[in-house]
Amino acid sequence: MRAGAQGAVPVRFCGTGFVLPGGLLITCRHCIEPTSIEPDYYAGAIELPSGRYQAEPLHNLCFESSGMDIAAASVESSGSTLMLGVGVPGIGQDVGTFGYAGTYGRLPPGAVLGNLSFDQQERWLQGYVTRAFNYELPTGERRPSWEVDMPTPGGMSGAPLFQLRRGPIGRGVVIGMCYGRHLAHGDVDTSGMSLPGYVFGLAHYYTSLRDARFEILGQASLGEYLAGHGAILEIKEDK
């Protein structure tokens, strides 16, 4: 967002985030680029019951202390009922996510560059976990991850990965956070032609969220913070 004489205007779309109890917003670190150029600032586009959106400034924005791809900020909206699922069963669990893939900015007729309006492209995506593994980035970093059988296109980074059909009624159970996708290359068929690869979604494993520490939490872990809000759900294998 950019503050000006005519009020705040959006200048760039960065990705998706989600709000946990107590007004704590979580997103991917790579969605947030530190800016010291005033009057630019980050804000969340909060969807209202009317279907319209309002900009809510992100306060106390900070990155995870050990360098994980996670960022946090405080917001005024504090009525979230989301929970973090821990001890999660693995392969085959049904998952879904909601985010803003494909959102783009457009200039109104006669507007100057930077005075963008955004076409919000919200999407619900659903699939299942194919594996939990350490995804190796080009930098050599090994990142604990869920691989999911559904796409996570650009703009979905920072979206919560929900485990479906578990947890108290009316409370969403978050077991990870979408951050990217990768290509599983196809094999060569009997004709000698290469089959197209399949793109899997990638999400941070729940332990990365549970163990994340932030300055705004006094260096407490996110798991400790959520336990204090009654927002940790221990998930066990069905018998």
Backbone as a ProteinNet text record, in pm:
[ID]
protein_1_A
[PRIMARY]
MRAGAQGAVPVRFCGTGFVLPGGLLITCRHCIEPTSIEPDYYAGAIELPSGRYQAEPLHNLCFESSGMDIAAASVESSGSTLMLGVGVPGIGQDVGTFGYAGTYGRLPPGAVLGNLSFDQQERWLQGYVTRAFNYELPTGERRPSWEVDMPTPGGMSGAPLFQLRRGPIGRGVVIGMCYGRHLAHGDVDTSGMSLPGYVFGLAHYYTSLRDARFEILGQASLGEYLAGHGAILEIKEDK
[TERTIARY]
83.9	0	87.8	33.1	104	9.3	56.4	-23.6	-2.4	-112.8	-104.4	-214.2	-221.7	-320.2	-463	-483.2	-617.1	-642.6	-556.9	-571.7	-479.7	-491.7	-405.2	-451.6	-354.7	-385.3	-294.6	-343.2	-258.9	-161.4	-38.8	62.4	120.2	100.8	157.3	87	64.9	11	127.3	134.5	251.6	224.8	103	75.8	-41.2	-51.7	-162.5	-109.6	-196.4	-162.7	-286.8	-272.2	-388.5	-370.1	-484.4	-484.8	-516.2	-432.8	-450.9	-513.1	-562	-622.2	-528.8	-588.8	-511.2	-461.7	-502.8	-463.7	-322.8	-275	-141.3	-153.7	-98.2	-101	28.1	16.2	130.5	131.9	250	266.6	407.3	442.4	577.8	672.2	792.2	892.6	918.8	920	955.7	846.2	728.7	623.6	648	734.1	754.7	896.5	907.9	1038.6	1046.6	1145.9	1154.8	1161.6	1085.5	1088.8	1113.9	1207.8	1236.3	1193.3	1123.3	1082.5	941.6	932.1	800.7	742.4	611.7	511.4	455.5	537.3	488.3	478.8	377.8	365.3	282.8	290.6	215.4	79.7	-18.2	-152.4	-214	-303.9	-380.1	-513.6	-555.5	-688.8	-785	-860	-950.3	-1087.3	-1136.2	-1267.3	-1377.5	-1473.5	-1586.7	-1705.4	-1803.2	-1921.1	-1993.8	-1981.7	-2048.1	-1981	-1862.6	-1787.9	-1686.5	-1690.8	-1592.1	-1468.6	-1362.5	-1237.1	-1199.8	-1135	-1079.3	-931.1	-852.2	-709	-682.9	-611.5	-577.9	-426.1	-367.1	-220.7	-161	-43.3	30.3	126.3	112.4	197.2	303.2	416.7	523.8	567.3	575.4	614.7	755	770.3	902.2	916.8	1042.5	1073.6	1105.8	1087.7	1119.7	1267.4	1295.2	1426.8	1541.1	1518.1	1626.8	1641.2	1556	1567.4	1472.5	1377.3	1279.1	1194.9	1134.9	1056.9	918.6	917.3	793	804.5	698.7	693.6	565.3	564.3	447.7	425	302.4	266.4	140.8	111.6	-12.1	-112.4	-240.6	-350.1	-461.8	-555.2	-666.1	-765.6	-783.6	-878	-826.8	-901.1	-851.3	-947.5	-1053.8	-1155.2	-1135.4	-1014	-988.9	-1014.6	-1066.6	-1088	-996.8	-894.1	-804.4	-722.7	-686.9	-602.1	-485.4	-374.9	-261.2	-268.1	-273.7	-275.3	-133.4	-103.5	30.1	17.3	129.8	126.8	42.5	55.1	-39.4	-8.8	-109.8	-90.1	-48.3	12.8	76	3.9	60.3	20.2	-128.4	-192.3	-331.6	-431.9	-389.8	-486	-538.4	-666.3	-729.8	-694.7	-655.3	-616.7	-676.9	-684.4	-732.2	-666.4	-678.7	-623.7	-707.7	-700.3	-773	-675.5	-662.6	-569.1	-600.2	-504.5	-531.2	-438.1	-436.1	-359.6	-419.9	-336.3	-383.8	-429.1	-413.5	-450.9	-355.9	-409	-324.2	-378.3	-289.9	-327.6	-360.1	-451.3	-486.2	-497.8	-471.5	-482.8	-619.2	-693.4	-818.5	-788.7	-885.6	-863.8	-816.5	-706.1	-654.9	-573.6	-557.5	-483.8	-334.1	-259.2	-113.8	-57.3	63.3	128.9	143.1	111.2	118.7	-16.7	-116.6	-250.7	-332.8	-291.8	-351.4	-477.5	-567.1	-674.1	-647.6	-692.4	-657.7	-781.1	-766.6	-870.3	-844.4	-919.2	-897.2	-941	-847.2	-875.7	-866.7	-966.8	-963.3	-994.2	-925.9	-944.6	-942.4	-1030.5	-1024.3	-967	-861.2	-798.2	-799.5	-810.2	-824	-751.3	-691.7	-621	-589.7	-474.7	-434.1	-282.3	-232.8	-88.3	-31.6	71.8	139.8	260.5	326.4	439.1	481.9	554.5	624.5	773.1	847.7	988.2	1063.8	1194.4	1277.6	1300.5	1234.4	1250	1378.9	1462.1	1590.1	1577.7	1600.8	1596	1723.1	1721.7	1843.2	1963.1	1937.4	2044.8	2108.8	2047.5	2096.3	2022.8	1940.2	1861.5	1762.9	1753.1	1657.2	1542.5	1423.3	1308.8	1204.7	1174.2	1069.1	936.5	877.1	763.3	661	537.4	434.7	440.1	426.8	399.2	251.6	178.3	33.7	-7.7	-106.2	-155.4	-259.7	-212.2	-295.2	-200	-242.4	-155.4	-149.9	-39.2	-28.2	34.1	-44.7	7.8	52	123.5	174	64.7	95.4	-1.9	-55.7	-35.7	-83.2	16.7	138.2	236	180.6	191.7	137.9	-1.5	-63.9	-198.7	-192.6	-290.8	-290.2	-325.2	-258.2	-293.9	-380.9	-508.1	-603.5	-610.8	-616.8	-652.6	-803.9	-865	-1010.1	-1068.7	-1191.6	-1272.4	-1206.2	-1137.1	-1082.6	-1099.1	-1104.5	-1108.2	-1248.8	-1259.8	-1391	-1472	-1602.3	-1690.6	-1672	-1656.2	-1643.3	-1501.8	-1404.8	-1265.9	-1180.1	-1110.5	-1022.3	-891.5	-841.2	-716.6	-606.9	-508.8	-397.5	-282.8	-230.6	-117.8	5.3	-1.2	112.9	78.7	173	152.8	213.1	134.2	179.7	294.6	393.4	503.9	553.3	513.7	564.9	515.3	584.2	547.2	673	666.7	781.3	733.1	818.2	784.1	839	751	793.6	801.4	920.8	939.8	878.6	818.8	757.7	862.5	821.6	910.4	899.8	985.2	979.1	886.4	788.8	696.4	756.1	678.4	732.6	765.7	712.3	744	872.7	928.4	1050.8	1026.3	898.7	866.7	857.4	903.8	898.8	757.9	704.9	573	583.1	476.7	481.8	493.8	562.4	576.7	450	439.2	324.9	373.4	301.6	340.9	268.7	344.6	289.9	298.9	208.7	217.2	311.6	371.5	460.3	408.9	417.7	375.8	473.5	498.9	580.8	516.5	598.2	551.7	506.9	414.4	356.1	460.7	569.4	671.3	739	750	811.5	726	593.9	504.8	510	501.7	501.2	627.5	743	870.8	914.6	841	879.8	878.4	980	990.7	999.3	929.9	922.3	946.8	1003.5	1029.6	900.9	792.2	668.2	604.6	655.2	608.4	708.1	802.3	904.9	994.2	1012.6	1092	1029.2	905.2	832.7	803.4	784.6	750.5	603.1	569.9	429.9	345.8	402.8	331.1	297.3	393.5	369.2	262.1	269.7	170	30.2	17.1	-114.5	-166.2	-77.5	-121.5	-185	-130.3	-187.6	-323.3	-356.3	-487.1	-579.9	-539.7	-622.7	-638.9	-534.6	-546.8	-447	-413.4	-332.9	-421.2	-420.5	-499.2	-405	-399.2	-318.8	-398.6	-343.1	-412.7	-345	-423.4	-370.9	-429.8	-363	-410.9	-548.3	-636.7	-764.2	-741.2	-808.5	-796.3	-896.8
-118.1	0	123.8	235.1	362.8	468.8	538.5	645.4	773.8	841	965.3	1060.6	1170.5	1273.2	1220.6	1122.6	1068.4	941.6	914.2	793.2	682.9	564.3	452.4	388.5	355.8	288.7	166.6	57.6	-61.1	-41.3	-87	-73.8	-208.8	-314.5	-443.8	-553.6	-667.5	-786	-878.4	-928.5	-1004	-1152.6	-1190.4	-1329.9	-1342.4	-1458.2	-1490	-1500.8	-1481.6	-1502.7	-1549.6	-1584.3	-1623.8	-1574.4	-1552	-1494.1	-1602.3	-1607.9	-1701.2	-1627.8	-1701.5	-1634.9	-1530.7	-1423.4	-1316.8	-1212.4	-1223.4	-1122.7	-1138.8	-1263.2	-1290	-1338.4	-1262.8	-1301.2	-1373.3	-1484.2	-1563.6	-1568.1	-1556.2	-1568.7	-1619.4	-1636.3	-1677.6	-1557.6	-1582	-1475.8	-1424	-1515.3	-1470.5	-1383.4	-1374.9	-1284.3	-1140.3	-1123.1	-992.2	-944.7	-830.3	-769	-645.3	-639	-521.8	-392.9	-293.6	-164.6	-53.3	31.4	148.3	276	258	374.1	414.6	514.4	564.8	642.7	641.5	592.9	455.1	367.6	233.4	148.3	61.8	-29.9	-150.7	-256.7	-377.8	-375.9	-432.3	-444.2	-574.1	-627.8	-743.7	-700.5	-765.3	-739.4	-835.7	-785.9	-868.7	-871.7	-994.1	-1005.9	-988.2	-901	-873.1	-962.1	-977.7	-1059.2	-1012.1	-883.4	-829.3	-871.5	-934.8	-970.4	-864.9	-748.4	-644.4	-667.3	-592.4	-607.4	-475.2	-485.4	-367.6	-391.5	-286.7	-297.6	-284.7	-380.8	-378.3	-378.5	-269.6	-259.6	-371	-419.3	-518.2	-445	-469	-403.9	-501.9	-448	-528.5	-643.9	-619.5	-723.3	-772.9	-906.3	-961.2	-1098.5	-1141.9	-1271.2	-1372.6	-1500.6	-1607.8	-1600.1	-1617	-1585.3	-1667	-1793.7	-1878.1	-1874.6	-1797.2	-1783.5	-1868.9	-1936.9	-2014.4	-1921.7	-1979.4	-1902.4	-1868.8	-1801	-1767.5	-1625.9	-1547.4	-1412.4	-1397.5	-1301.6	-1279.3	-1129.5	-1093.6	-954.4	-955.6	-844.3	-832.3	-750.4	-787.6	-719.3	-696.2	-610	-578.5	-693.6	-768.2	-880.3	-989.7	-1021.4	-1115.8	-1230.2	-1243.9	-1344.8	-1476.9	-1505.6	-1629.8	-1752.1	-1858.7	-1984.6	-2095.4	-2059.6	-2160.2	-2225.7	-2352.3	-2427.3	-2485.8	-2512.5	-2581.1	-2727.6	-2814.7	-2958.2	-3011.2	-3085.3	-3142.1	-3292.8	-3363	-3508.3	-3564.9	-3503.9	-3529.7	-3660.6	-3746.7	-3862.3	-3817.9	-3905.1	-3863.7	-3895	-3985.3	-4006.9	-4039.2	-3975	-4002.9	-3911.8	-3827.6	-3740.6	-3635.3	-3605.8	-3506.6	-3366.9	-3281	-3144.2	-3047.2	-2921.9	-2816.5	-2685	-2588.1	-2456.3	-2350.3	-2229.7	-2116.1	-2000.3	-1944.2	-1833.3	-1754.9	-1674.4	-1574	-1588.9	-1709.5	-1733.3	-1655.9	-1596	-1527.3	-1385.5	-1332.9	-1193.2	-1100.8	-1001.5	-908.1	-766.6	-670.6	-530.6	-469.8	-375.6	-304.7	-155.8	-76.2	68.4	115	190	248.9	347.4	372.9	468.7	603.2	651.6	782.7	784.2	668.3	664.6	665.8	710.2	712.6	579.7	547.4	424.2	416.5	304.8	287.5	293.4	349.9	357.9	239.3	120.5	-1.2	-41.2	-105.3	-179.5	-326.4	-415.6	-555.9	-640.2	-728.7	-825.4	-946.7	-957	-1064.2	-1198	-1289.2	-1418.9	-1528	-1531.1	-1630.3	-1769.1	-1869.2	-2007	-2102.7	-2202.6	-2316.6	-2432.9	-2493.8	-2608.8	-2724.4	-2844.9	-2960.2	-3080	-3161.6	-3281.5	-3368.7	-3434.1	-3519	-3519.7	-3556.2	-3562.5	-3686.2	-3667.9	-3781	-3826.4	-3732.6	-3769.9	-3651.2	-3681.7	-3581.2	-3606.5	-3502.9	-3523.2	-3391.5	-3398.2	-3278.7	-3235.3	-3126.5	-3074.5	-2994.3	-3024.5	-2955.1	-2841.6	-2719.8	-2601.2	-2591.9	-2511	-2492.9	-2444.3	-2375	-2325	-2436	-2554.4	-2663.4	-2676	-2577.2	-2584.5	-2700.3	-2777.6	-2887.3	-2843.1	-2838.2	-2778.7	-2885.8	-2912.3	-3009.3	-2969.1	-3060.7	-3022.8	-3134.3	-3091.2	-3178.8	-3170.2	-3282.4	-3282.3	-3316.5	-3235.9	-3254.8	-3269.9	-3356.8	-3384.6	-3280.5	-3158.3	-3048.3	-2935.8	-2847.2	-2736.8	-2629.8	-2558.5	-2438.9	-2329.1	-2268.6	-2169.8	-2041.9	-1957.8	-1832.4	-1749.3	-1691.5	-1616.2	-1694.9	-1829.3	-1912.9	-1918.9	-1871.8	-1875	-1803	-1866.9	-1811.4	-1859.2	-1936.3	-1987.7	-2104.7	-2116.5	-2228.4	-2359.2	-2466.1	-2600	-2662	-2686.9	-2740.1	-2892.1	-2958.3	-3099.1	-3106.8	-3179.8	-3183.1	-3292.9	-3266.8	-3362.7	-3403.8	-3310.7	-3335	-3208.8	-3226	-3110.6	-3073	-2982.9	-2938.5	-2872.3	-2886.6	-2825.3	-2674.6	-2618.3	-2473.2	-2420.8	-2510.7	-2467.1	-2533.2	-2452.5	-2505.5	-2552.5	-2667	-2723.6	-2705.4	-2622.4	-2591.9	-2687.7	-2755	-2845.9	-2803.4	-2691	-2642.4	-2512.3	-2464.1	-2339.5	-2354.3	-2328.4	-2342.7	-2246.9	-2295.2	-2206.5	-2222.1	-2326.7	-2341.2	-2468.1	-2508.5	-2627.5	-2684.8	-2810.1	-2867.9	-2970.5	-2996.3	-3082.7	-3222.6	-3320.1	-3460	-3506.3	-3529.1	-3557.6	-3691.8	-3694.5	-3816.6	-3915.3	-4040.9	-4143.5	-4147.6	-4226.2	-4245.7	-4362.8	-4340.1	-4449.3	-4544	-4647.1	-4750.4	-4697.6	-4583.5	-4526.5	-4445.8	-4430.4	-4352.8	-4205	-4162.5	-4022.2	-3993.3	-3876.1	-3836.9	-3792.5	-3848.5	-3809	-3676.9	-3596.3	-3468.5	-3491	-3400.2	-3409.5	-3363.3	-3396.9	-3354.9	-3257.6	-3148.8	-3047.2	-3071.2	-3094.3	-3112.6	-2981.3	-2964.3	-2851.7	-2882.5	-2777.4	-2790.3	-2701.9	-2752.3	-2674.5	-2699.3	-2595.8	-2613.4	-2718.2	-2805.7	-2909.5	-2844.9	-2910	-2847.3	-2815.3	-2894.8	-2867.9	-2733.2	-2690.2	-2559.4	-2447.1	-2459.6	-2360.4	-2369.7	-2489.4	-2507.2	-2449.9	-2469.3	-2430.8	-2289.4	-2219.9	-2084.7	-1989.1	-1904.6	-1805.1	-1665.9	-1570.8	-1435.4	-1332.7	-1221.8	-1112.5	-1064	-1055.7	-1002.6	-1098.1	-1222.4	-1317.1	-1326.2	-1231.3	-1236.8	-1358.2	-1401.4	-1519.2	-1650.1	-1645.8	-1770.1	-1838.2	-1968.4	-2039.2	-2018.1	-2037.4	-2025.3	-2131.9	-2251.2	-2355.3	-2314.4	-2251.5	-2204.8	-2096.5	-2005.5	-1897.9	-1955.2	-2050.3	-2106	-2193.5	-2260.5	-2338.5	-2246.9	-2126.6	-2030.2	-1979.5	-1994.6	-1954.2	-2074.7	-2190.5	-2309.5	-2348.4	-2325.3	-2344.2	-2446.4	-2546.5	-2660.4	-2784.5	-2861.8	-2985.4	-3101.5	-3194.1	-3316.7	-3414.4	-3449.2	-3539.7	-3675.5	-3779.2	-3915.6	-4002.2	-4111.6	-4206.3	-4259.8	-4273.9	-4339.3	-4487.6	-4540.2	-4682.4	-4764
0	0	0	-49.1	-46.7	8.3	110.6	170	91.2	57.8	-17.2	23.8	-48.8	-15.9	-29.7	-119	-141.3	-60.5	37.3	116.5	66.2	124	87.9	-42.3	-128.4	-254.6	-267.4	-326.6	-345.5	-460.5	-442.1	-547	-589.4	-508.8	-544.1	-466.5	-533.9	-467.1	-434.6	-310.7	-266.4	-243.4	-212.7	-183.4	-88.1	-24.2	65	208.3	305.3	445.3	518.8	646.1	724.8	867.4	934	1068.3	1170.6	1272.5	1383.3	1501.8	1602.4	1719	1780.5	1829.8	1890.5	1791.7	1664.8	1566.2	1514	1503.1	1450.1	1306.4	1213.3	1071.7	1036.8	963.5	919.5	767.7	709.7	565	538.5	411.6	377	379.4	425.4	426.4	285.3	186.8	51.5	-10.8	52.6	4.1	48.9	148	209.3	183	120.9	100.1	188.2	277.8	365.9	285.8	327.1	259.2	359.5	326.4	410.3	340.3	230.3	150.2	192.3	273.7	312.1	195.1	175.9	271	236.5	172.1	141.2	268.2	273.7	386.4	341.5	418.7	387.5	457.6	387.8	444.5	395.7	475	433	377.5	269	213.9	281.1	378.7	457.6	390.7	361.9	296.9	399.9	367.8	455.8	419	509	477	351.4	318.4	199.7	70.3	81.9	-37.2	-77.6	-13.9	-39.6	48.1	20.9	94	159.3	273	335.8	364.1	353.6	378.2	527.7	582.2	723.1	737.2	785	794	879.7	837.5	915	1007.6	1137.5	1236.7	1286.4	1327.6	1389.5	1299.9	1171.1	1075.8	1108.5	1115.8	1145.5	1080.5	1067.5	1008.2	1117.5	1083.8	1177.3	1215.8	1344.2	1399.6	1342.1	1309.1	1259.1	1108	1039.6	894.9	814	880.5	804.6	716.5	614.5	517.2	574.6	688.1	756.5	811.6	796.8	852	932.2	1023.7	1108.9	1126.1	1156.8	1184.6	1269.6	1332.7	1409.3	1330.1	1342.2	1274.5	1375.9	1338.5	1429.2	1438.8	1328.8	1329.8	1422.1	1526	1626.4	1654.5	1575.5	1604.5	1533.4	1486.6	1414.3	1502.2	1441.2	1512.1	1459	1382.2	1326.9	1438.1	1415.3	1507.3	1428.7	1498.6	1437.8	1474.8	1374.4	1397.4	1408.7	1515.3	1536.5	1555.4	1535.2	1541.7	1429.1	1311.7	1203.1	1131.5	1108.2	1021.1	881.7	808.5	683.8	555.7	478.3	339.6	328.7	231.5	200.6	267.3	361.9	429.1	331.3	340	254.2	304.3	212	246.9	146.5	187	98.4	134.9	48.9	76.9	7.9	62	5.2	-5.3	-125.6	-144.5	-270	-311.8	-415.1	-534.7	-588.5	-710.6	-827.5	-906.9	-1026.9	-1004.4	-882.5	-857.3	-932	-996.2	-1070.3	-1055.4	-1076.5	-1065	-1199.5	-1198.1	-1321.4	-1291.1	-1391.3	-1377	-1425.9	-1344.2	-1391.9	-1505	-1592.6	-1701.8	-1648	-1703.6	-1665.1	-1537.8	-1474.2	-1347.5	-1373	-1275.9	-1288.3	-1241.7	-1287.7	-1249.7	-1097.7	-1040.6	-896.2	-829	-897	-839.2	-889.2	-848	-901.3	-825.5	-897.3	-831.4	-863.2	-774.9	-790.1	-815.4	-913.7	-943.8	-854.1	-744.3	-647.8	-707.7	-720.2	-780.5	-673.9	-583.8	-477.5	-532.3	-476.7	-522	-403.1	-407.4	-317.1	-396	-343.5	-407.4	-308.5	-360.7	-272.5	-331	-245.2	-289	-169	-173	-60.9	-52.2	64.6	86.6	19.3	-60.9	-124.4	-44.2	25.3	110.9	195.6	301.8	380.8	358.7	321.4	284.7	298.5	282.6	282.5	138.7	100	-35.7	-43.1	-143.2	-157.6	-257.6	-209.5	-294	-377.9	-486.2	-566.6	-485.2	-373.9	-288.5	-205.3	-205.4	-123.3	8.8	43.2	166	157.3	264.7	272.3	362.2	305.9	374.2	405.8	534.5	569.1	503.7	428.4	344.1	332.8	307.1	254.9	102	34.4	-108.9	-122.5	-198.9	-209.8	-354.4	-375.5	-509.5	-548.6	-564.8	-613.5	-651.9	-741.4	-780	-671.5	-664.1	-579.6	-665.8	-753.7	-847.6	-778.7	-855.4	-802.8	-737.8	-621.1	-543.3	-426.1	-428.2	-318.8	-203.1	-223.2	-114.7	8.1	122.8	246.7	279.8	190.2	216.1	314	403.5	499.2	430.3	469.7	424.3	532.7	500.8	597.1	587.7	701.8	702.4	711.8	620.4	610.7	698.7	742.7	819.3	951.2	1015	1148	1230.8	1361.5	1450.1	1491.2	1589.4	1638.1	1527.2	1532.7	1434	1435.9	1316.6	1304.7	1322	1339.3	1355.6	1249.2	1168.1	1066.6	1128.3	1081	1133	1028.6	1061.5	971.9	1002	898.9	919.6	840.5	772.6	695.5	626.9	546	472.5	333.8	231.8	93.5	64.7	-7.7	-43.9	-186.9	-259	-395.6	-460.6	-563.7	-640	-703.2	-741.4	-811.7	-912.1	-1009.1	-1121.2	-1096.7	-1100	-1096.4	-1241.5	-1290.7	-1432.8	-1471.8	-1589.7	-1639.3	-1688.6	-1697.1	-1750	-1902	-1962.9	-2108	-2136.8	-2227.2	-2256.8	-2361.3	-2399.9	-2489.1	-2627.4	-2667	-2798.4	-2795	-2676	-2663.6	-2640.3	-2633.3	-2611.8	-2462	-2423.1	-2282.7	-2246.5	-2140.2	-2092.3	-2017.3	-2018.4	-1946	-1796.4	-1730.5	-1585.9	-1516	-1389.4	-1309.8	-1203.7	-1187.5	-1090.8	-958.2	-853.3	-719	-642.3	-546.1	-455.4	-340.3	-284.8	-170.1	-57.3	64.2	181	294.6	374.1	493.5	584.3	639.2	731.4	861.7	931.4	1050.2	1157.1	1164	1265.7	1244.2	1118.4	1091.4	1148.2	1136.4	1197.1	1349.3	1401.9	1547.8	1612.1	1549	1608.3	1573.1	1485.3	1443	1561.2	1567.6	1675.1	1614.9	1679.5	1626.3	1735.9	1694.4	1787.2	1853.2	1775.9	1832.9	1935	1941.1	2042.9	2157.8	2162.1	2266.2	2250.5	2124.2	2088.6	2136.5	2181.9	2208	2075.1	2076.9	1953.8	1921.7	1794.6	1754.3	1824.4	1845.7	1917.6	2060.6	2127.8	2264.4	2266.6	2169.8	2160.5	2139.5	2046.6	2016.2	2130.4	2200.1	2316.5	2420	2434.1	2526.7	2484.1	2355.2	2303.9	2284.2	2333.2	2315.8	2171	2089.1	1944.6	1891	1973.8	1930.2	1934.6	1826.2	1822.1	1796.8	1891.4	1874.8	1789.1	1673.6	1581	1585.4	1605.8	1615.9	1505.9	1480.5	1380	1421.3	1320.9	1346.8	1373.1	1471.3	1503.9	1426
[MASK]
+++++++++++++++++++++++++++++++++++++++++++++++++++++++++++++++++++++++++++++++++++++++++++++++++++++++++++++++++++++++++++++++++++++++++++++++++++++++++++++++++++++++++++++++++++++++++++++++++++++++++++++++++++++++++++++++++++++++++++++++

